[in-house]
């Protein structure tokens, strides 16, 4: 099971990113451990300067925009 973190202040784009990942994972039948990280100290410690960002198993894989559905599908494979 992959651990996925959505990094961001809780803005609308961050919430949409979280909802998109949750929806696609459920739709594909993939179990994920999905968390929101809203503490700026933790976000900056991961090297993220632009949110929303996504980290999978501790590695930042996306930042600065809401990922598209195809990108999320690729992460879940």
Short mmCIF file of C-alpha atoms in Angstrom, two decimals:
data_model
loop_
_atom_site.label_atom_id
_atom_site.label_comp_id
_atom_site.label_asym_id
_atom_site.label_seq_id
_atom_site.Cartn_x
_atom_site.Cartn_y
_atom_site.Cartn_z
CA UNK A 1 0.00 0.00 0.00
CA UNK A 2 1.32 3.40 -0.97
CA UNK A 3 1.42 6.29 1.46
CA UNK A 4 0.33 9.47 -0.30
CA UNK A 5 0.61 12.91 1.25
CA UNK A 6 -1.08 16.01 -0.13
CA UNK A 7 1.03 18.96 0.96
CA UNK A 8 -0.58 22.37 1.21
CA UNK A 9 -2.18 24.98 3.41
CA UNK A 10 -5.68 23.59 3.00
CA UNK A 11 -6.57 25.88 0.08
CA UNK A 12 -9.21 24.90 -2.48
CA UNK A 13 -6.58 23.48 -4.87
CA UNK A 14 -5.11 21.35 -2.09
CA UNK A 15 -8.54 20.03 -1.16
CA UNK A 16 -9.34 19.26 -4.81
CA UNK A 17 -6.03 17.39 -5.14
CA UNK A 18 -6.85 15.29 -2.07
CA UNK A 19 -10.37 14.57 -3.34
CA UNK A 20 -9.09 13.64 -6.81
CA UNK A 21 -6.57 11.14 -5.46
CA UNK A 22 -9.14 9.68 -3.07
CA UNK A 23 -11.74 9.37 -5.86
CA UNK A 24 -9.40 7.80 -8.42
CA UNK A 25 -7.99 5.33 -5.88
CA UNK A 26 -11.48 4.25 -4.82
CA UNK A 27 -12.61 4.00 -8.45
CA UNK A 28 -9.61 1.81 -9.33
CA UNK A 29 -9.96 -0.33 -6.19
CA UNK A 30 -6.50 0.65 -4.98
CA UNK A 31 -5.90 0.98 -1.26
CA UNK A 32 -3.82 4.01 -0.31
CA UNK A 33 -2.85 5.59 2.97
CA UNK A 34 -3.83 9.19 2.12
CA UNK A 35 -2.95 12.12 4.40
CA UNK A 36 -3.08 15.90 4.30
CA UNK A 37 0.01 17.77 5.48
CA UNK A 38 -0.86 21.38 6.29
CA UNK A 39 2.00 22.36 8.61
CA UNK A 40 4.25 24.71 6.63
CA UNK A 41 7.34 23.63 8.58
CA UNK A 42 6.78 20.02 7.49
CA UNK A 43 6.03 21.09 3.91
CA UNK A 44 9.17 23.21 3.66
CA UNK A 45 11.23 20.40 5.23
CA UNK A 46 10.27 18.24 2.24
CA UNK A 47 11.65 20.91 -0.11
CA UNK A 48 8.25 22.03 -1.40
CA UNK A 49 8.03 25.69 -2.38
CA UNK A 50 4.80 25.58 -4.38
CA UNK A 51 1.53 23.91 -3.39
CA UNK A 52 -0.43 21.80 -3.79
CA UNK A 53 2.21 19.12 -3.80
CA UNK A 54 2.03 15.35 -3.63
CA UNK A 55 4.50 12.96 -2.02
CA UNK A 56 4.38 9.21 -2.46
CA UNK A 57 6.19 7.08 0.11
CA UNK A 58 8.10 10.18 1.23
CA UNK A 59 9.20 11.38 -2.22
CA UNK A 60 7.71 14.54 -3.72
CA UNK A 61 6.36 13.63 -7.16
CA UNK A 62 4.34 16.75 -8.03
CA UNK A 63 4.05 20.38 -6.97
CA UNK A 64 2.53 23.67 -7.98
CA UNK A 65 -0.79 22.56 -9.49
CA UNK A 66 -3.64 20.11 -9.28
CA UNK A 67 -2.46 16.93 -11.02
CA UNK A 68 -4.54 15.58 -13.87
CA UNK A 69 -6.41 12.31 -13.62
CA UNK A 70 -3.96 10.47 -15.91
CA UNK A 71 -1.06 11.45 -13.66
CA UNK A 72 -2.87 10.15 -10.59
CA UNK A 73 -3.62 6.88 -12.38
CA UNK A 74 0.09 6.50 -13.10
CA UNK A 75 0.93 6.97 -9.43
CA UNK A 76 -1.50 4.23 -8.44
CA UNK A 77 -0.10 1.58 -10.80
#
